[in-house]
Coordinates of C-alpha atoms and ligand atoms in Angstrom, one line a residue:
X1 CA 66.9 -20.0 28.1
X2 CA 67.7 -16.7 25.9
X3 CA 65.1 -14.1 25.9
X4 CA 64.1 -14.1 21.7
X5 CA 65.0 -10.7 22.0
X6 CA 68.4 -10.4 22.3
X7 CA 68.6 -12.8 19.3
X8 CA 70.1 -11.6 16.6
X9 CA 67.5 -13.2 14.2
X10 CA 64.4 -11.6 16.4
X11 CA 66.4 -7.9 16.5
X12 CA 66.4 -8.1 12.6
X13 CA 62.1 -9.2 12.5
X14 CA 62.1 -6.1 15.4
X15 CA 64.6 -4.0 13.3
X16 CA 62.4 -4.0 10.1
X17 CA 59.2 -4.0 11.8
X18 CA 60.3 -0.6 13.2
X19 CA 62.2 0.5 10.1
X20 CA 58.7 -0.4 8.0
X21 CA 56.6 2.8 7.7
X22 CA 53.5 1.2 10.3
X23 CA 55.3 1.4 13.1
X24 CA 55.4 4.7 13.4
X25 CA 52.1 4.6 15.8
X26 CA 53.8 1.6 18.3
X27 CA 56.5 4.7 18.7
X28 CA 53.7 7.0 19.6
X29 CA 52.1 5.0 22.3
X30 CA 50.1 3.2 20.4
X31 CA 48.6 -0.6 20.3
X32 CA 51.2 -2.3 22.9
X33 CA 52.9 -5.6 22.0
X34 CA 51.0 -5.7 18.9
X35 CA 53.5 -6.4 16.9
X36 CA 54.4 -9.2 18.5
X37 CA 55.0 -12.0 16.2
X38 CA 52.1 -14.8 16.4
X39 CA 52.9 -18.3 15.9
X40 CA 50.2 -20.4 15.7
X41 CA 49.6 -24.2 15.1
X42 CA 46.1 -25.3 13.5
X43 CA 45.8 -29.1 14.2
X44 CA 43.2 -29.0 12.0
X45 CA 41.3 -32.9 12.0
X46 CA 43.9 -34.4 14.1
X47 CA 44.4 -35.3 18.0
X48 CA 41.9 -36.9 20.3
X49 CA 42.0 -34.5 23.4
X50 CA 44.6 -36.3 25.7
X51 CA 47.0 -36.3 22.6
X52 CA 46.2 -33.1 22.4
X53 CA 47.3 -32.3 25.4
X54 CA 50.5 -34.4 25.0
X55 CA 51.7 -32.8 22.1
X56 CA 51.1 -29.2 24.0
X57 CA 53.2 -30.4 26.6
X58 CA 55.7 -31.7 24.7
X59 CA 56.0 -28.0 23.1
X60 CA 56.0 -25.9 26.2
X61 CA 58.6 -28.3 27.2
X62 CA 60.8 -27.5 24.1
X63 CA 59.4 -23.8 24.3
X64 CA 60.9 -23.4 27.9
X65 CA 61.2 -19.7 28.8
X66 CA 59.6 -18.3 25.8
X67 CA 58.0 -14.9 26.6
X68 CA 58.7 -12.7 23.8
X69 CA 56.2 -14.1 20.7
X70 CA 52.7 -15.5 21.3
X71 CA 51.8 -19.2 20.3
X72 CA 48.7 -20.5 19.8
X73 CA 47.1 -24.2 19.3
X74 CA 44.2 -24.5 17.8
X75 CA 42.7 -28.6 18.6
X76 CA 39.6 -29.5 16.9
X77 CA 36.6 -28.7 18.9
X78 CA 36.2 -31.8 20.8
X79 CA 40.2 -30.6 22.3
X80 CA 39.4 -27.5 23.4
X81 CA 38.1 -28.0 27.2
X82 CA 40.4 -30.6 27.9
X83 CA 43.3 -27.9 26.4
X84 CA 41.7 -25.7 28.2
X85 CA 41.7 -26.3 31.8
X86 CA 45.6 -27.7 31.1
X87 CA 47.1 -24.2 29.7
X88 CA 46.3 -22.0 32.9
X89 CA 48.6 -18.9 33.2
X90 CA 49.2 -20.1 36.6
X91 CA 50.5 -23.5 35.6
X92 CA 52.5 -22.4 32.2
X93 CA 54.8 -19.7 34.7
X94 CA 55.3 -22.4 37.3
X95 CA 55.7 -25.8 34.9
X96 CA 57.4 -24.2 32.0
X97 CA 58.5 -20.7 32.6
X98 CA 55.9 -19.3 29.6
X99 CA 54.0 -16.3 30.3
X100 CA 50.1 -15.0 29.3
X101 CA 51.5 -15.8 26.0
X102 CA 49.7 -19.0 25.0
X103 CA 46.3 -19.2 23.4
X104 CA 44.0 -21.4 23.0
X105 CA 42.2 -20.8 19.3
X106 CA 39.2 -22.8 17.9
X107 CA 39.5 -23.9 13.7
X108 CA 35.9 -22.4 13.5
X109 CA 32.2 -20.7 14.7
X110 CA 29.2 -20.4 14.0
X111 CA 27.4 -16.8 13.8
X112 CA 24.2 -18.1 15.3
X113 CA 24.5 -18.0 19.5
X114 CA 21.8 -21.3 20.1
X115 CA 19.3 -23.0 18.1
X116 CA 18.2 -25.8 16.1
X117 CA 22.1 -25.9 14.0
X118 CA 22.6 -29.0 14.2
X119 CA 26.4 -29.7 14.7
X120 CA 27.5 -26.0 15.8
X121 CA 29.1 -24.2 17.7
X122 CA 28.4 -20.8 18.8
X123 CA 31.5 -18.0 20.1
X124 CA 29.5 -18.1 23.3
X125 CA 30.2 -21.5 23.7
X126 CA 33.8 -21.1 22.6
X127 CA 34.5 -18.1 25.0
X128 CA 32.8 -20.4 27.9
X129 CA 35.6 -22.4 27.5
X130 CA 38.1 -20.5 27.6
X131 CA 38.8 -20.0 23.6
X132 CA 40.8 -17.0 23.2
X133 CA 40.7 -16.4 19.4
X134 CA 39.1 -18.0 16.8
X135 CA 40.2 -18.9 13.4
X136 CA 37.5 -17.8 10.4
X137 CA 37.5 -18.4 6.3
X138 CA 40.4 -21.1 6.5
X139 CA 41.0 -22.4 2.9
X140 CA 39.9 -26.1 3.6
X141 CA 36.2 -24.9 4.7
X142 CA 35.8 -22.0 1.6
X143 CA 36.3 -23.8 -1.6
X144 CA 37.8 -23.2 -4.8
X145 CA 34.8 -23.2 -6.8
X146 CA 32.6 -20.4 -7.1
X147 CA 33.0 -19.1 -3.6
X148 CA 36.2 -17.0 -4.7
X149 CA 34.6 -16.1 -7.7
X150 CA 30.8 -15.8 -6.9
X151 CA 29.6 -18.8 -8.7
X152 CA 27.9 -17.7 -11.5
X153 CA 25.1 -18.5 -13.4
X154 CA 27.3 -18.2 -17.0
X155 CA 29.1 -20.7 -15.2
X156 CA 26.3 -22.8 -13.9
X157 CA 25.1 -22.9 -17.6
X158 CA 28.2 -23.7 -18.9
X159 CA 28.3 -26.8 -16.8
X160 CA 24.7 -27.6 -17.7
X161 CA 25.2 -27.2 -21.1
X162 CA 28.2 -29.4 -20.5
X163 CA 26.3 -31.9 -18.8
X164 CA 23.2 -32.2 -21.4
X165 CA 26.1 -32.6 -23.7
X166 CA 27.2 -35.5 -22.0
X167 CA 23.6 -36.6 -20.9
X168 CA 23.0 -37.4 -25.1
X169 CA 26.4 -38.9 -25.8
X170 CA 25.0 -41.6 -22.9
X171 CA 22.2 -42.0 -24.6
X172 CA 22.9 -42.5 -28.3
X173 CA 25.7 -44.9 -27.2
X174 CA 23.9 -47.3 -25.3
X175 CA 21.0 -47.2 -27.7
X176 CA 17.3 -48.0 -27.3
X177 CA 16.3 -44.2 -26.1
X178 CA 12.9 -42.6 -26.7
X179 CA 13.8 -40.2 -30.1
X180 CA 11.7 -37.8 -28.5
X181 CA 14.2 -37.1 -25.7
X182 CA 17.1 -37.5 -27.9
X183 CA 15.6 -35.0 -30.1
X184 CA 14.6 -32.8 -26.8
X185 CA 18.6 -32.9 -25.8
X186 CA 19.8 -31.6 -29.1
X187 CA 17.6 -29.4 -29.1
X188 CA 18.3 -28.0 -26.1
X189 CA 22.2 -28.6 -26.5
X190 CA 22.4 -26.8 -29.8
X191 CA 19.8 -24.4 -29.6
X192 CA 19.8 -24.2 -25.6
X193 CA 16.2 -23.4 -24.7
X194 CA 17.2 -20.3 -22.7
X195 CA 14.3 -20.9 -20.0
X196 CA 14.9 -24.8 -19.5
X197 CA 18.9 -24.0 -19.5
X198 CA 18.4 -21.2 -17.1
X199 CA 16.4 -23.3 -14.5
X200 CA 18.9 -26.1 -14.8
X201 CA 22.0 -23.6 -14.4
X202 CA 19.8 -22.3 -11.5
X203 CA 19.7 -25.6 -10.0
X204 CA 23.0 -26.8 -10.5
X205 CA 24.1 -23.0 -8.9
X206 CA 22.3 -23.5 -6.1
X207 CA 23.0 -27.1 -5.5
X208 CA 26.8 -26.6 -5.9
X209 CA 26.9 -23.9 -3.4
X210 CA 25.3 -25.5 -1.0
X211 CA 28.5 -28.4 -1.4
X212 CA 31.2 -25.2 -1.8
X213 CA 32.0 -24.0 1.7
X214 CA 31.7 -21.1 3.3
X215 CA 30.4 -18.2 1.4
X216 CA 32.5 -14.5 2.2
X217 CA 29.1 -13.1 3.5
X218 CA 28.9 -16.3 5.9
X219 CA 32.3 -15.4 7.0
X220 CA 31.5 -12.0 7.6
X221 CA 28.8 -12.7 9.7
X222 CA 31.0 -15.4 11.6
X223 CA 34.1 -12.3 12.1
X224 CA 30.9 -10.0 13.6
X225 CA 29.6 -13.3 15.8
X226 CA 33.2 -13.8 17.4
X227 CA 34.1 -10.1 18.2
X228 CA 31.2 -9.5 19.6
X229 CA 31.6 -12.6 21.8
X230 CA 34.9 -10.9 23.2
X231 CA 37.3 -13.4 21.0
X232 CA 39.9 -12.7 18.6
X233 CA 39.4 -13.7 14.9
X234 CA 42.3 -15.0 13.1
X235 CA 40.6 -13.9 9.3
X236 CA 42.1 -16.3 6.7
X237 CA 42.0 -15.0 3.1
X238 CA 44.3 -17.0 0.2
X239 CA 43.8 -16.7 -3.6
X240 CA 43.5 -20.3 -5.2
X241 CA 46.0 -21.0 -8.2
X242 CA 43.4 -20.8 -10.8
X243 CA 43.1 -16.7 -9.7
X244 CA 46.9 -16.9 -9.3
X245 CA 47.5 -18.1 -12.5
X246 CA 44.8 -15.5 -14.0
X247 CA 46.6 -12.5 -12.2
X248 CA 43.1 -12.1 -10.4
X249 CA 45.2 -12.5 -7.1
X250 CA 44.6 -8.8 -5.6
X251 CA 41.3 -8.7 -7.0
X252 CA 40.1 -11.8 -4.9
X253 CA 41.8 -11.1 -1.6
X254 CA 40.3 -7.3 -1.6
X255 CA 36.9 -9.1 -2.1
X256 CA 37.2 -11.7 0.9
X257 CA 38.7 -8.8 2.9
X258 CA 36.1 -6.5 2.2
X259 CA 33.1 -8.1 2.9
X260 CA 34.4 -10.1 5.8
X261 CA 34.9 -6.9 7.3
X262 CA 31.8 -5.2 6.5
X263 CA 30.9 -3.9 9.9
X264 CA 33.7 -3.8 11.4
X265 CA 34.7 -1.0 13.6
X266 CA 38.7 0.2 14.0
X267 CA 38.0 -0.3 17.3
X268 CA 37.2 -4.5 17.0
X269 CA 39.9 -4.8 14.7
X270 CA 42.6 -4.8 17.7
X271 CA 41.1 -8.2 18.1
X272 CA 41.5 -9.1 14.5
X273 CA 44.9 -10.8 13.0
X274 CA 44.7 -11.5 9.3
X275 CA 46.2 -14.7 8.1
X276 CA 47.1 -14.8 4.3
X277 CA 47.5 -18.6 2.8
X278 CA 47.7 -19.2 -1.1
X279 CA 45.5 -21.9 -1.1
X280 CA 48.0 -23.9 -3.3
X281 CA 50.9 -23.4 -1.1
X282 CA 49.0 -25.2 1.5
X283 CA 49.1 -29.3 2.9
X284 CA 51.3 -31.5 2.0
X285 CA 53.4 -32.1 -1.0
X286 CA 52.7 -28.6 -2.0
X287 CA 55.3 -25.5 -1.7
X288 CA 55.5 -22.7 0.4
X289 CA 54.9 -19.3 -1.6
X290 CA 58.0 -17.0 -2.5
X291 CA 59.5 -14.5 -0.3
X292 CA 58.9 -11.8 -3.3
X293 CA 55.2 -13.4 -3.5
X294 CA 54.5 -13.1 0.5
X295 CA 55.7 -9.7 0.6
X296 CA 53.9 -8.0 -2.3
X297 CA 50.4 -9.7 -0.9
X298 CA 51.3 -8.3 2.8
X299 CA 51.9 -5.0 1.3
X300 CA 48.8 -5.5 -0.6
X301 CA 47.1 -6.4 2.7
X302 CA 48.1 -3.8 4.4
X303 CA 47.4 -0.9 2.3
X304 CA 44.2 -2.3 1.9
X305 CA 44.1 -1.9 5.6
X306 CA 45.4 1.6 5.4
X307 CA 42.1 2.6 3.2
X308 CA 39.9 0.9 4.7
X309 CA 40.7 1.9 8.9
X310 CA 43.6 4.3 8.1
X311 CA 47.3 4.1 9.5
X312 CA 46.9 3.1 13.1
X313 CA 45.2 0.1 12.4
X314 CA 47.1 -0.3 9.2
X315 CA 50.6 0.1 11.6
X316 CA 49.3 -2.6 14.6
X317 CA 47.2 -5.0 12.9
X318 CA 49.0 -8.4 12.7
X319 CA 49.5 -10.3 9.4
X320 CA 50.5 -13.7 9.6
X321 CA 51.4 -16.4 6.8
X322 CA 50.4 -19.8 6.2
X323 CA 51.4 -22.5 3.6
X324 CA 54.4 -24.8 4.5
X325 CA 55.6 -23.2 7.2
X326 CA 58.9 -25.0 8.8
X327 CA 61.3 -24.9 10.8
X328 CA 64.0 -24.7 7.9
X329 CA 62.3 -21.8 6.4
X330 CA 60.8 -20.0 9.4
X331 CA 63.1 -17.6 10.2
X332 CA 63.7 -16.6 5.7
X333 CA 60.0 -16.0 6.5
X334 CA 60.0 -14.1 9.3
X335 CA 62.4 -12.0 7.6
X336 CA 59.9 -11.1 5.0
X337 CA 58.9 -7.3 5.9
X338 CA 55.3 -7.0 7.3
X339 CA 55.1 -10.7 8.2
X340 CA 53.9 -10.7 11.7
X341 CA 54.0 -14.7 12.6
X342 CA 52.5 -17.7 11.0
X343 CA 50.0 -20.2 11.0
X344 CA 51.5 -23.6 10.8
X345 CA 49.2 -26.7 9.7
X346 CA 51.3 -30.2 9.2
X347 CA 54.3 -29.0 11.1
X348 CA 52.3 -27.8 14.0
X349 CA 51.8 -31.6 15.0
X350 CA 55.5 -32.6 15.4
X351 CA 56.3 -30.5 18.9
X352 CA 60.0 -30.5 17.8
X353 CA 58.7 -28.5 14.3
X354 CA 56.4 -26.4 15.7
X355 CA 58.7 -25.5 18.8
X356 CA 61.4 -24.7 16.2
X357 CA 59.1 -22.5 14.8
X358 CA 58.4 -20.3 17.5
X359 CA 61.7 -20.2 18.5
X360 CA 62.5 -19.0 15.2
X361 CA 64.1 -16.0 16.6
X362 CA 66.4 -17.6 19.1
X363 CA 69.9 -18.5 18.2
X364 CA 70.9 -22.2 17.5
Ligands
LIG1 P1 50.3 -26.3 6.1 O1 48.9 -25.7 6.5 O2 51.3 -25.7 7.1 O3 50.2 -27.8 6.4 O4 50.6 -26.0 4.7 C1 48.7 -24.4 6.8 C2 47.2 -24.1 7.1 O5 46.4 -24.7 6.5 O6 47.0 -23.3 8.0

């Protein structure tokens, strides 16, 4: 099998990585192999754990000899051990020719280490296991709704107001009602009864984020959990179309990647890869962002880097993308200055996809 990089199509990913301004540090000795490009599959709810293991097989199969990008598979939790004890370093050299370069990544952590939480997992469990990295803040766990925007409670009275409106339309219609409720609603509707409105808004704020995902200060505290557990965090961040369509793009990432960094030292963010994924490029049906749109956001991304650690970190940390990655359009991607690899969702559970995709670089 080729090495990837005598490819022509991995020289021109290497070519521009080093032409780009960040590399300058990986010249001076610093973070080695981190530019490396990442590929990495999340099965998200798919594969009982002996499928899972098929299907990995069936890849390093396909992925014979491939030393110069990491790949990673990320099974659902109940996948992990049996994944686990099958992709020993040991075994991958002798079975399939494939060096330390395959990881095993979990979809998600808790922050908590033990307790009474019901259904979690902690990184300590995860690292037990042998879970090298760990993805956090993926798109189908944070919502759309008020997480990307901080639900608010303008919003929350909005939808009260909206519902009340509704609540007395039901009423008059099917007839019959007490008058003094029907008067009570339009009163409140018309009027709106700032007190009454504002304890229902409070309600309905607190009831929907309980429903809406993952909060950014949850995923902070899940990014602080796992590096201090000794795994990588694969940090998604993605702006839904709503914020798209409202130019509010940079505004929301620089908020998720903010606070889901609070706390976190240059040093612990050699462990961290950021994975950017429009939330409505993602899943099926749906298309993959632009080559224009990827590389203004990884710019974005990575000057938002540069303030917040400076250049080194700026220059070495990885930035993958996710949203329709495939084999046919793997390698326009890679080509896409300051993409570092990809995170691969539907493709990653056909081996001959997702082992086209990481050996984007290789020629046909
Ligand atoms: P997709 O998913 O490749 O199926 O669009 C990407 C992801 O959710 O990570």
């Amino acid at each position: 099998m080729n090495s990837i990089v005598s490819s022509r199509v991995f020289r021109n990913y290497y070519r521009q990585r080093t032409a780009n301004q960040w590399h300058k540090v990986e010249a001076e000795g610093g973070v080695p192999g981190a530019i490396r490009p990442f590929l990495a599959g999340n099965w998200k709810m798919n594969m009982v754990p002996r499928s899972g293991v098929a299907l990995a097989a069936r890849i390093f199969d396909l992925c014979r000899g491939v030393k110069d990008v990491d790949i990673g598979l990320a099974p659902p939790f109940t996948g992990l051990s049996m994944l686990s004890d099958y992709i020993k370093p040991d075994f991958l050299r002798t079975e399939y020719d494939l060096g330390r370069n395959v990881f095993l990544l979990a979809q998600d952590t808790f922050f908590e280490s033990k307790g009474a939480f019901t259904g979690e997992i902690s990184p300590e469990m995860l690292a037990a296991i042998g879970v090298d990295r760990v993805i956090i803040g993926h798109s189908d766990r944070r919502t759309n709704l008020g997480k990307y925007f901080g639900f608010g409670s303008s919003v929350a009275r909005r939808l009260t107001r909206e519902f009340l409106t509704k609540e007395l339309e039901r009423l008059k219609a099917k007839g019959g009602a007490d008058p003094k409720i029907v008067a009570a609603l339009e009163h409140l509707v018309a009027e709106g009864n700032q007190e009454i409105l504002a304890g229902t808004a409070k309600f309905f704020e607190e009831e929907l984020k309980q429903r809406a995902g993952e909060s950014d200060e949850a995923i902070q505290r899940k990014v602080h959990a796992a590096l201090g557990q000794g795994l990588q965090v694969i940090l998604c961040c993605g702006e839904n179309l709503e914020a798209r369509d409202t130019h509010e793009t940079f505004t929301l990432l620089e908020r998720q990647i903010r606070i889901a960094l609070d706390g976190v030292s240059p040093r612990a963010m050699h462990d961290l890869i950021i994975a950017y994924e429009p939330v409505w490029a993602v899943g099926e049906g749906a298309e993959p962002a632009t080559p224009d749109q990827i590389s203004e956001v990884h710019d974005f991304l990575r000057n938002l880097i540069m303030d917040l650690y400076g250049e080194q970190v700026a220059s070495s940390i990885r930035i993958l993308y996710g949203g329709n990655v495939k084999p046919d359009n793997i390698v326009e991607i890679m080509a896409i200055p300051g993409v570092d690899g990809a995170l691969v969702g539907g493709a990653s559970l056909r081996a001959k996809d997702f082992a086209d995709i990481v050996k984007f670089g290789l020629e046909k």
